[in-house]
């Protein structure tokens, strides 16, 4: 799992005795899921979203355990995490938890309907939507005051899904939201790519319609939070070029980026259409009126080109190949800038340096954050040394200069 701090490997949760959860008692298992504590007492990294699971009912945790215990045990130790200092210090997680984890069960709000409460439990706890969609505060916990106002999942932007009509999904209909959660595809609005495609493929598509409706009920009630967008992400649709040969307009709309236009025509137009209109049967999505291209940030466009889309054939959706191995950073940059300017939000662009970092798994912001954290710790250690020195001097351990 890529995190802003480095790569964390998820653990083996098959019933294997030595490398899995075979020796966990019921209580130990509940503690791991809700409090993020390993059987040996060490703290787990919050890459496992126990800050969301903290309010899961004991009954549900034990039901999950019962299911896992029927799986085939697989002996497989996990690779070591790739985390730079100071994030490789597990003890520091205790401090993080004090600030950010509130264990205490799920208390239904009696003034709301049963569907709202069910939706709240599914969105906030089991579905841990906030793990990706809620921005992080200064201690990197979920910012409870800006619930679902847009966060990150690795490099991917997990968009604002509050009720704001511009920055969020306030102008989607209930039916569109239902369809997105159930299938990941809503022509004219959005398609689930990256980690959201996995969420739909591995989880949401299996929920009952009633549960999805309950989530829609709850999401409709999440207070609106405004953001950077000036119009809804899905609302960008630059007028189509009349014919494929009308290169003057193509160039104008692609901001003079002829390398991008050439790449688009040879690699993308076959599926997405010369004018980005998608295929007539809707199986290849339209690139106009598409929330990824209309977003205020370029990450998801770049990541879609690099990594493709694995839609898992949910409701007949097709997947898109990854182009990361075939295109160099400057080609990805031309292409991303061309499709964004032509079909989406023309104010957004990337540089080849941004693309290189995204390919490597970090953004400039994350690199700056890491350096800042290291500087902070180095500063803290320096401060402690000076403090210890002064203290020692006071007690006469270090000779005083007269
Ligand atoms: C692992 C991270 C992750 C989790 C968990 C997650 N999402 Fe997402 N979600 C994303 C990302 C990333 C996108 C952008 C997808 C794209 O670029 O195609 C997204 C997109 C969306 C969108 C479309 C917004 C738009 O304007 O295009 C909706 C709606 C949404 N998610 C709802 C949810 C709900 C509800 C849950 C909880 C059940 C959830 N997500 C859980 C990462 C996540
Ligand atoms: C073989 C057909 C095919 C080709 C070629 C192709 N795509 Fe796609 N593209 C798809 C499909 C299928 C999807 C996802 C549909 C879904 O999510 O249901 C998609 C999705 C997308 C999305 C939206 C992702 C999201 O999360 O909303 C973008 C942007 C995109 N493609 C851009 C491109 C670009 C740029 C190229 C050229 C490098 C390209 N595509 C080439 C089939 C294709």
mmCIF file with all atom_site columns, C-alpha atoms in Angstrom, residues 174-335:
data_model
loop_
_atom_site.group_PDB
_atom_site.id
_atom_site.type_symbol
_atom_site.label_atom_id
_atom_site.label_alt_id
_atom_site.label_comp_id
_atom_site.label_asym_id
_atom_site.label_entity_id
_atom_site.label_seq_id
_atom_site.pdbx_PDB_ins_code
_atom_site.Cartn_x
_atom_site.Cartn_y
_atom_site.Cartn_z
_atom_site.occupancy
_atom_site.B_iso_or_equiv
_atom_site.pdbx_formal_charge
_atom_site.auth_seq_id
_atom_site.auth_comp_id
_atom_site.auth_asym_id
_atom_site.auth_atom_id
_atom_site.pdbx_PDB_model_num
ATOM 1   C CA . UNK A 1 174 ? -29.747 9.901  -6.354  1.00 0.00 ? 174 UNK A CA 1
ATOM 2   C CA . UNK A 1 175 ? -30.054 7.479  -9.237  1.00 0.00 ? 175 UNK A CA 1
ATOM 3   C CA . UNK A 1 176 ? -26.632 8.477  -10.634 1.00 0.00 ? 176 UNK A CA 1
ATOM 4   C CA . UNK A 1 177 ? -24.999 8.065  -7.239  1.00 0.00 ? 177 UNK A CA 1
ATOM 5   C CA . UNK A 1 178 ? -26.657 4.679  -6.825  1.00 0.00 ? 178 UNK A CA 1
ATOM 6   C CA . UNK A 1 179 ? -25.413 3.598  -10.234 1.00 0.00 ? 179 UNK A CA 1
ATOM 7   C CA . UNK A 1 180 ? -21.874 4.833  -9.569  1.00 0.00 ? 180 UNK A CA 1
ATOM 8   C CA . UNK A 1 181 ? -21.593 2.917  -6.306  1.00 0.00 ? 181 UNK A CA 1
ATOM 9   C CA . UNK A 1 182 ? -23.112 -0.241 -7.769  1.00 0.00 ? 182 UNK A CA 1
ATOM 10  C CA . UNK A 1 183 ? -21.249 -0.295 -11.120 1.00 0.00 ? 183 UNK A CA 1
ATOM 11  C CA . UNK A 1 184 ? -18.578 2.430  -11.105 1.00 0.00 ? 184 UNK A CA 1
ATOM 12  C CA . UNK A 1 185 ? -19.841 3.947  -14.358 1.00 0.00 ? 185 UNK A CA 1
ATOM 13  C CA . UNK A 1 186 ? -22.153 6.909  -14.893 1.00 0.00 ? 186 UNK A CA 1
ATOM 14  C CA . UNK A 1 187 ? -21.887 8.201  -18.472 1.00 0.00 ? 187 UNK A CA 1
ATOM 15  C CA . UNK A 1 188 ? -21.813 11.992 -18.530 1.00 0.00 ? 188 UNK A CA 1
ATOM 16  C CA . UNK A 1 189 ? -20.557 12.184 -14.936 1.00 0.00 ? 189 UNK A CA 1
ATOM 17  C CA . UNK A 1 190 ? -17.840 9.838  -13.783 1.00 0.00 ? 190 UNK A CA 1
ATOM 18  C CA . UNK A 1 191 ? -16.148 6.459  -14.047 1.00 0.00 ? 191 UNK A CA 1
ATOM 19  C CA . UNK A 1 192 ? -14.436 4.773  -11.133 1.00 0.00 ? 192 UNK A CA 1
ATOM 20  C CA . UNK A 1 193 ? -10.729 4.401  -11.894 1.00 0.00 ? 193 UNK A CA 1
ATOM 21  C CA . UNK A 1 194 ? -7.696  3.526  -9.747  1.00 0.00 ? 194 UNK A CA 1
ATOM 22  C CA . UNK A 1 195 ? -8.462  2.658  -6.118  1.00 0.00 ? 195 UNK A CA 1
ATOM 23  C CA . UNK A 1 196 ? -12.156 3.510  -6.602  1.00 0.00 ? 196 UNK A CA 1
ATOM 24  C CA . UNK A 1 197 ? -12.410 0.860  -9.326  1.00 0.00 ? 197 UNK A CA 1
ATOM 25  C CA . UNK A 1 198 ? -11.021 -1.621 -6.786  1.00 0.00 ? 198 UNK A CA 1
ATOM 26  C CA . UNK A 1 199 ? -13.524 -0.446 -4.180  1.00 0.00 ? 199 UNK A CA 1
ATOM 27  C CA . UNK A 1 200 ? -16.431 -1.043 -6.569  1.00 0.00 ? 200 UNK A CA 1
ATOM 28  C CA . UNK A 1 201 ? -15.001 -4.292 -7.925  1.00 0.00 ? 201 UNK A CA 1
ATOM 29  C CA . UNK A 1 202 ? -14.050 -5.876 -4.596  1.00 0.00 ? 202 UNK A CA 1
ATOM 30  C CA . UNK A 1 203 ? -16.733 -4.484 -2.324  1.00 0.00 ? 203 UNK A CA 1
ATOM 31  C CA . UNK A 1 204 ? -19.546 -2.201 -3.385  1.00 0.00 ? 204 UNK A CA 1
ATOM 32  C CA . UNK A 1 205 ? -20.857 -4.279 -6.296  1.00 0.00 ? 205 UNK A CA 1
ATOM 33  C CA . UNK A 1 206 ? -21.603 -7.071 -3.820  1.00 0.00 ? 206 UNK A CA 1
ATOM 34  C CA . UNK A 1 207 ? -23.809 -4.953 -1.542  1.00 0.00 ? 207 UNK A CA 1
ATOM 35  C CA . UNK A 1 208 ? -27.577 -5.317 -1.638  1.00 0.00 ? 208 UNK A CA 1
ATOM 36  C CA . UNK A 1 209 ? -29.517 -2.556 -3.389  1.00 0.00 ? 209 UNK A CA 1
ATOM 37  C CA . UNK A 1 210 ? -30.978 -1.581 -0.002  1.00 0.00 ? 210 UNK A CA 1
ATOM 38  C CA . UNK A 1 211 ? -27.518 -1.061 1.454   1.00 0.00 ? 211 UNK A CA 1
ATOM 39  C CA . UNK A 1 212 ? -26.437 1.055  -1.541  1.00 0.00 ? 212 UNK A CA 1
ATOM 40  C CA . UNK A 1 213 ? -29.647 3.116  -1.174  1.00 0.00 ? 213 UNK A CA 1
ATOM 41  C CA . UNK A 1 214 ? -28.890 3.583  2.520   1.00 0.00 ? 214 UNK A CA 1
ATOM 42  C CA . UNK A 1 215 ? -25.435 4.902  1.596   1.00 0.00 ? 215 UNK A CA 1
ATOM 43  C CA . UNK A 1 216 ? -26.988 7.313  -0.899  1.00 0.00 ? 216 UNK A CA 1
ATOM 44  C CA . UNK A 1 217 ? -29.395 8.534  1.816   1.00 0.00 ? 217 UNK A CA 1
ATOM 45  C CA . UNK A 1 218 ? -26.502 9.214  4.169   1.00 0.00 ? 218 UNK A CA 1
ATOM 46  C CA . UNK A 1 219 ? -24.205 10.763 1.533   1.00 0.00 ? 219 UNK A CA 1
ATOM 47  C CA . UNK A 1 220 ? -26.981 13.157 0.532   1.00 0.00 ? 220 UNK A CA 1
ATOM 48  C CA . UNK A 1 221 ? -26.859 14.523 4.051   1.00 0.00 ? 221 UNK A CA 1
ATOM 49  C CA . UNK A 1 222 ? -23.082 15.065 4.360   1.00 0.00 ? 222 UNK A CA 1
ATOM 50  C CA . UNK A 1 223 ? -22.619 18.840 4.832   1.00 0.00 ? 223 UNK A CA 1
ATOM 51  C CA . UNK A 1 224 ? -21.355 20.603 1.700   1.00 0.00 ? 224 UNK A CA 1
ATOM 52  C CA . UNK A 1 225 ? -17.689 21.644 1.697   1.00 0.00 ? 225 UNK A CA 1
ATOM 53  C CA . UNK A 1 226 ? -16.525 23.984 -1.024  1.00 0.00 ? 226 UNK A CA 1
ATOM 54  C CA . UNK A 1 227 ? -13.225 23.515 -2.853  1.00 0.00 ? 227 UNK A CA 1
ATOM 55  C CA . UNK A 1 228 ? -11.054 24.817 -5.673  1.00 0.00 ? 228 UNK A CA 1
ATOM 56  C CA . UNK A 1 229 ? -13.336 23.858 -8.549  1.00 0.00 ? 229 UNK A CA 1
ATOM 57  C CA . UNK A 1 230 ? -15.116 26.675 -10.403 1.00 0.00 ? 230 UNK A CA 1
ATOM 58  C CA . UNK A 1 231 ? -17.591 24.378 -12.057 1.00 0.00 ? 231 UNK A CA 1
ATOM 59  C CA . UNK A 1 232 ? -18.536 20.775 -11.409 1.00 0.00 ? 232 UNK A CA 1
ATOM 60  C CA . UNK A 1 233 ? -15.844 18.319 -12.507 1.00 0.00 ? 233 UNK A CA 1
ATOM 61  C CA . UNK A 1 234 ? -18.249 16.571 -14.849 1.00 0.00 ? 234 UNK A CA 1
ATOM 62  C CA . UNK A 1 235 ? -19.464 19.792 -16.487 1.00 0.00 ? 235 UNK A CA 1
ATOM 63  C CA . UNK A 1 236 ? -16.560 20.401 -18.886 1.00 0.00 ? 236 UNK A CA 1
ATOM 64  C CA . UNK A 1 237 ? -17.330 19.646 -22.495 1.00 0.00 ? 237 UNK A CA 1
ATOM 65  C CA . UNK A 1 238 ? -15.449 21.740 -24.965 1.00 0.00 ? 238 UNK A CA 1
ATOM 66  C CA . UNK A 1 239 ? -17.381 21.767 -28.233 1.00 0.00 ? 239 UNK A CA 1
ATOM 67  C CA . UNK A 1 240 ? -16.470 18.858 -30.494 1.00 0.00 ? 240 UNK A CA 1
ATOM 68  C CA . UNK A 1 241 ? -14.315 19.437 -33.538 1.00 0.00 ? 241 UNK A CA 1
ATOM 69  C CA . UNK A 1 242 ? -16.433 19.150 -36.697 1.00 0.00 ? 242 UNK A CA 1
ATOM 70  C CA . UNK A 1 243 ? -14.190 16.699 -38.560 1.00 0.00 ? 243 UNK A CA 1
ATOM 71  C CA . UNK A 1 244 ? -11.023 14.803 -37.837 1.00 0.00 ? 244 UNK A CA 1
ATOM 72  C CA . UNK A 1 245 ? -9.181  16.964 -40.393 1.00 0.00 ? 245 UNK A CA 1
ATOM 73  C CA . UNK A 1 246 ? -10.133 20.272 -38.845 1.00 0.00 ? 246 UNK A CA 1
ATOM 74  C CA . UNK A 1 247 ? -6.715  20.551 -37.291 1.00 0.00 ? 247 UNK A CA 1
ATOM 75  C CA . UNK A 1 248 ? -6.864  24.298 -36.647 1.00 0.00 ? 248 UNK A CA 1
ATOM 76  C CA . UNK A 1 249 ? -9.467  23.867 -33.928 1.00 0.00 ? 249 UNK A CA 1
ATOM 77  C CA . UNK A 1 250 ? -7.933  20.719 -32.553 1.00 0.00 ? 250 UNK A CA 1
ATOM 78  C CA . UNK A 1 251 ? -4.698  22.593 -32.070 1.00 0.00 ? 251 UNK A CA 1
ATOM 79  C CA . UNK A 1 252 ? -6.434  25.610 -30.584 1.00 0.00 ? 252 UNK A CA 1
ATOM 80  C CA . UNK A 1 253 ? -8.264  23.479 -28.047 1.00 0.00 ? 253 UNK A CA 1
ATOM 81  C CA . UNK A 1 254 ? -5.219  21.369 -27.269 1.00 0.00 ? 254 UNK A CA 1
ATOM 82  C CA . UNK A 1 255 ? -3.220  24.562 -26.553 1.00 0.00 ? 255 UNK A CA 1
ATOM 83  C CA . UNK A 1 256 ? -0.878  24.125 -29.504 1.00 0.00 ? 256 UNK A CA 1
ATOM 84  C CA . UNK A 1 257 ? 0.225   20.711 -28.313 1.00 0.00 ? 257 UNK A CA 1
ATOM 85  C CA . UNK A 1 258 ? 0.671   18.817 -31.577 1.00 0.00 ? 258 UNK A CA 1
ATOM 86  C CA . UNK A 1 259 ? 2.727   16.000 -30.007 1.00 0.00 ? 259 UNK A CA 1
ATOM 87  C CA . UNK A 1 260 ? -0.214  15.375 -27.678 1.00 0.00 ? 260 UNK A CA 1
ATOM 88  C CA . UNK A 1 261 ? -2.709  15.524 -30.551 1.00 0.00 ? 261 UNK A CA 1
ATOM 89  C CA . UNK A 1 262 ? -0.687  12.970 -32.554 1.00 0.00 ? 262 UNK A CA 1
ATOM 90  C CA . UNK A 1 263 ? -0.413  10.614 -29.601 1.00 0.00 ? 263 UNK A CA 1
ATOM 91  C CA . UNK A 1 264 ? -4.121  10.987 -28.908 1.00 0.00 ? 264 UNK A CA 1
ATOM 92  C CA . UNK A 1 265 ? -5.046  10.156 -32.485 1.00 0.00 ? 265 UNK A CA 1
ATOM 93  C CA . UNK A 1 266 ? -2.831  7.095  -32.662 1.00 0.00 ? 266 UNK A CA 1
ATOM 94  C CA . UNK A 1 267 ? -3.307  5.657  -29.156 1.00 0.00 ? 267 UNK A CA 1
ATOM 95  C CA . UNK A 1 268 ? -6.613  6.795  -27.719 1.00 0.00 ? 268 UNK A CA 1
ATOM 96  C CA . UNK A 1 269 ? -9.057  7.855  -30.434 1.00 0.00 ? 269 UNK A CA 1
ATOM 97  C CA . UNK A 1 270 ? -9.723  4.237  -31.458 1.00 0.00 ? 270 UNK A CA 1
ATOM 98  C CA . UNK A 1 271 ? -11.659 3.707  -28.224 1.00 0.00 ? 271 UNK A CA 1
ATOM 99  C CA . UNK A 1 272 ? -12.524 7.194  -26.995 1.00 0.00 ? 272 UNK A CA 1
ATOM 100 C CA . UNK A 1 273 ? -13.373 8.670  -30.426 1.00 0.00 ? 273 UNK A CA 1
ATOM 101 C CA . UNK A 1 274 ? -11.708 11.462 -32.401 1.00 0.00 ? 274 UNK A CA 1
ATOM 102 C CA . UNK A 1 275 ? -13.720 14.015 -30.452 1.00 0.00 ? 275 UNK A CA 1
ATOM 103 C CA . UNK A 1 276 ? -13.503 12.181 -27.146 1.00 0.00 ? 276 UNK A CA 1
ATOM 104 C CA . UNK A 1 277 ? -17.133 11.171 -27.505 1.00 0.00 ? 277 UNK A CA 1
ATOM 105 C CA . UNK A 1 278 ? -16.578 7.520  -26.514 1.00 0.00 ? 278 UNK A CA 1
ATOM 106 C CA . UNK A 1 279 ? -18.178 4.577  -28.291 1.00 0.00 ? 279 UNK A CA 1
ATOM 107 C CA . UNK A 1 280 ? -21.832 4.674  -29.295 1.00 0.00 ? 280 UNK A CA 1
ATOM 108 C CA . UNK A 1 281 ? -22.751 1.729  -27.041 1.00 0.00 ? 281 UNK A CA 1
ATOM 109 C CA . UNK A 1 282 ? -21.136 3.500  -24.086 1.00 0.00 ? 282 UNK A CA 1
ATOM 110 C CA . UNK A 1 283 ? -18.626 0.739  -23.362 1.00 0.00 ? 283 UNK A CA 1
ATOM 111 C CA . UNK A 1 284 ? -15.721 3.142  -24.024 1.00 0.00 ? 284 UNK A CA 1
ATOM 112 C CA . UNK A 1 285 ? -16.372 6.251  -21.986 1.00 0.00 ? 285 UNK A CA 1
ATOM 113 C CA . UNK A 1 286 ? -16.693 9.757  -23.297 1.00 0.00 ? 286 UNK A CA 1
ATOM 114 C CA . UNK A 1 287 ? -13.806 11.978 -22.221 1.00 0.00 ? 287 UNK A CA 1
ATOM 115 C CA . UNK A 1 288 ? -15.956 15.092 -22.226 1.00 0.00 ? 288 UNK A CA 1
ATOM 116 C CA . UNK A 1 289 ? -18.230 15.470 -19.219 1.00 0.00 ? 289 UNK A CA 1
ATOM 117 C CA . UNK A 1 290 ? -15.886 13.170 -17.307 1.00 0.00 ? 290 UNK A CA 1
ATOM 118 C CA . UNK A 1 291 ? -14.959 14.065 -13.719 1.00 0.00 ? 291 UNK A CA 1
ATOM 119 C CA . UNK A 1 292 ? -11.342 12.946 -14.062 1.00 0.00 ? 292 UNK A CA 1
ATOM 120 C CA . UNK A 1 293 ? -10.625 15.378 -16.900 1.00 0.00 ? 293 UNK A CA 1
ATOM 121 C CA . UNK A 1 294 ? -12.628 18.181 -15.330 1.00 0.00 ? 294 UNK A CA 1
ATOM 122 C CA . UNK A 1 295 ? -10.972 17.967 -11.903 1.00 0.00 ? 295 UNK A CA 1
ATOM 123 C CA . UNK A 1 296 ? -8.871  20.816 -10.528 1.00 0.00 ? 296 UNK A CA 1
ATOM 124 C CA . UNK A 1 297 ? -5.815  18.537 -10.246 1.00 0.00 ? 297 UNK A CA 1
ATOM 125 C CA . UNK A 1 298 ? -4.085  16.449 -12.946 1.00 0.00 ? 298 UNK A CA 1
ATOM 126 C CA . UNK A 1 299 ? -3.079  13.373 -10.934 1.00 0.00 ? 299 UNK A CA 1
ATOM 127 C CA . UNK A 1 300 ? -5.912  11.057 -11.965 1.00 0.00 ? 300 UNK A CA 1
ATOM 128 C CA . UNK A 1 301 ? -5.488  11.772 -15.678 1.00 0.00 ? 301 UNK A CA 1
ATOM 129 C CA . UNK A 1 302 ? -1.771  10.992 -15.468 1.00 0.00 ? 302 UNK A CA 1
ATOM 130 C CA . UNK A 1 303 ? -2.382  7.890  -13.358 1.00 0.00 ? 303 UNK A CA 1
ATOM 131 C CA . UNK A 1 304 ? -5.063  6.639  -15.769 1.00 0.00 ? 304 UNK A CA 1
ATOM 132 C CA . UNK A 1 305 ? -2.592  6.917  -18.661 1.00 0.00 ? 305 UNK A CA 1
ATOM 133 C CA . UNK A 1 306 ? 0.213   5.284  -16.644 1.00 0.00 ? 306 UNK A CA 1
ATOM 134 C CA . UNK A 1 307 ? -1.792  2.535  -14.960 1.00 0.00 ? 307 UNK A CA 1
ATOM 135 C CA . UNK A 1 308 ? -4.934  2.100  -17.075 1.00 0.00 ? 308 UNK A CA 1
ATOM 136 C CA . UNK A 1 309 ? -8.288  1.169  -15.562 1.00 0.00 ? 309 UNK A CA 1
ATOM 137 C CA . UNK A 1 310 ? -9.086  -2.252 -14.128 1.00 0.00 ? 310 UNK A CA 1
ATOM 138 C CA . UNK A 1 311 ? -12.865 -2.229 -14.122 1.00 0.00 ? 311 UNK A CA 1
ATOM 139 C CA . UNK A 1 312 ? -13.186 -5.960 -13.382 1.00 0.00 ? 312 UNK A CA 1
ATOM 140 C CA . UNK A 1 313 ? -16.067 -6.480 -15.830 1.00 0.00 ? 313 UNK A CA 1
ATOM 141 C CA . UNK A 1 314 ? -18.518 -5.108 -13.239 1.00 0.00 ? 314 UNK A CA 1
ATOM 142 C CA . UNK A 1 315 ? -21.836 -4.645 -15.079 1.00 0.00 ? 315 UNK A CA 1
ATOM 143 C CA . UNK A 1 316 ? -20.029 -5.336 -18.374 1.00 0.00 ? 316 UNK A CA 1
ATOM 144 C CA . UNK A 1 317 ? -17.507 -2.501 -17.949 1.00 0.00 ? 317 UNK A CA 1
ATOM 145 C CA . UNK A 1 318 ? -14.368 -2.843 -20.010 1.00 0.00 ? 318 UNK A CA 1
ATOM 146 C CA . UNK A 1 319 ? -10.844 -2.190 -18.799 1.00 0.00 ? 319 UNK A CA 1
ATOM 147 C CA . UNK A 1 320 ? -8.237  0.127  -20.278 1.00 0.00 ? 320 UNK A CA 1
ATOM 148 C CA . UNK A 1 321 ? -4.619  -0.915 -20.856 1.00 0.00 ? 321 UNK A CA 1
ATOM 149 C CA . UNK A 1 322 ? -1.778  0.770  -18.980 1.00 0.00 ? 322 UNK A CA 1
ATOM 150 C CA . UNK A 1 323 ? 0.448   2.948  -21.167 1.00 0.00 ? 323 UNK A CA 1
ATOM 151 C CA . UNK A 1 324 ? 3.148   3.546  -18.535 1.00 0.00 ? 324 UNK A CA 1
ATOM 152 C CA . UNK A 1 325 ? 5.583   1.036  -20.052 1.00 0.00 ? 325 UNK A CA 1
ATOM 153 C CA . UNK A 1 326 ? 5.145   2.370  -23.586 1.00 0.00 ? 326 UNK A CA 1
ATOM 154 C CA . UNK A 1 327 ? 5.363   6.108  -23.145 1.00 0.00 ? 327 UNK A CA 1
ATOM 155 C CA . UNK A 1 328 ? 8.162   8.190  -21.645 1.00 0.00 ? 328 UNK A CA 1
ATOM 156 C CA . UNK A 1 329 ? 7.538   11.048 -19.220 1.00 0.00 ? 329 UNK A CA 1
ATOM 157 C CA . UNK A 1 330 ? 7.432   13.717 -21.898 1.00 0.00 ? 330 UNK A CA 1
ATOM 158 C CA . UNK A 1 331 ? 4.922   11.749 -23.998 1.00 0.00 ? 331 UNK A CA 1
ATOM 159 C CA . UNK A 1 332 ? 2.698   11.162 -20.977 1.00 0.00 ? 332 UNK A CA 1
ATOM 160 C CA . UNK A 1 333 ? 2.938   14.888 -20.221 1.00 0.00 ? 333 UNK A CA 1
ATOM 161 C CA . UNK A 1 334 ? 1.950   15.942 -23.775 1.00 0.00 ? 334 UNK A CA 1
ATOM 162 C CA . UNK A 1 335 ? -0.907  13.485 -23.809 1.00 0.00 ? 335 UNK A CA 1
#
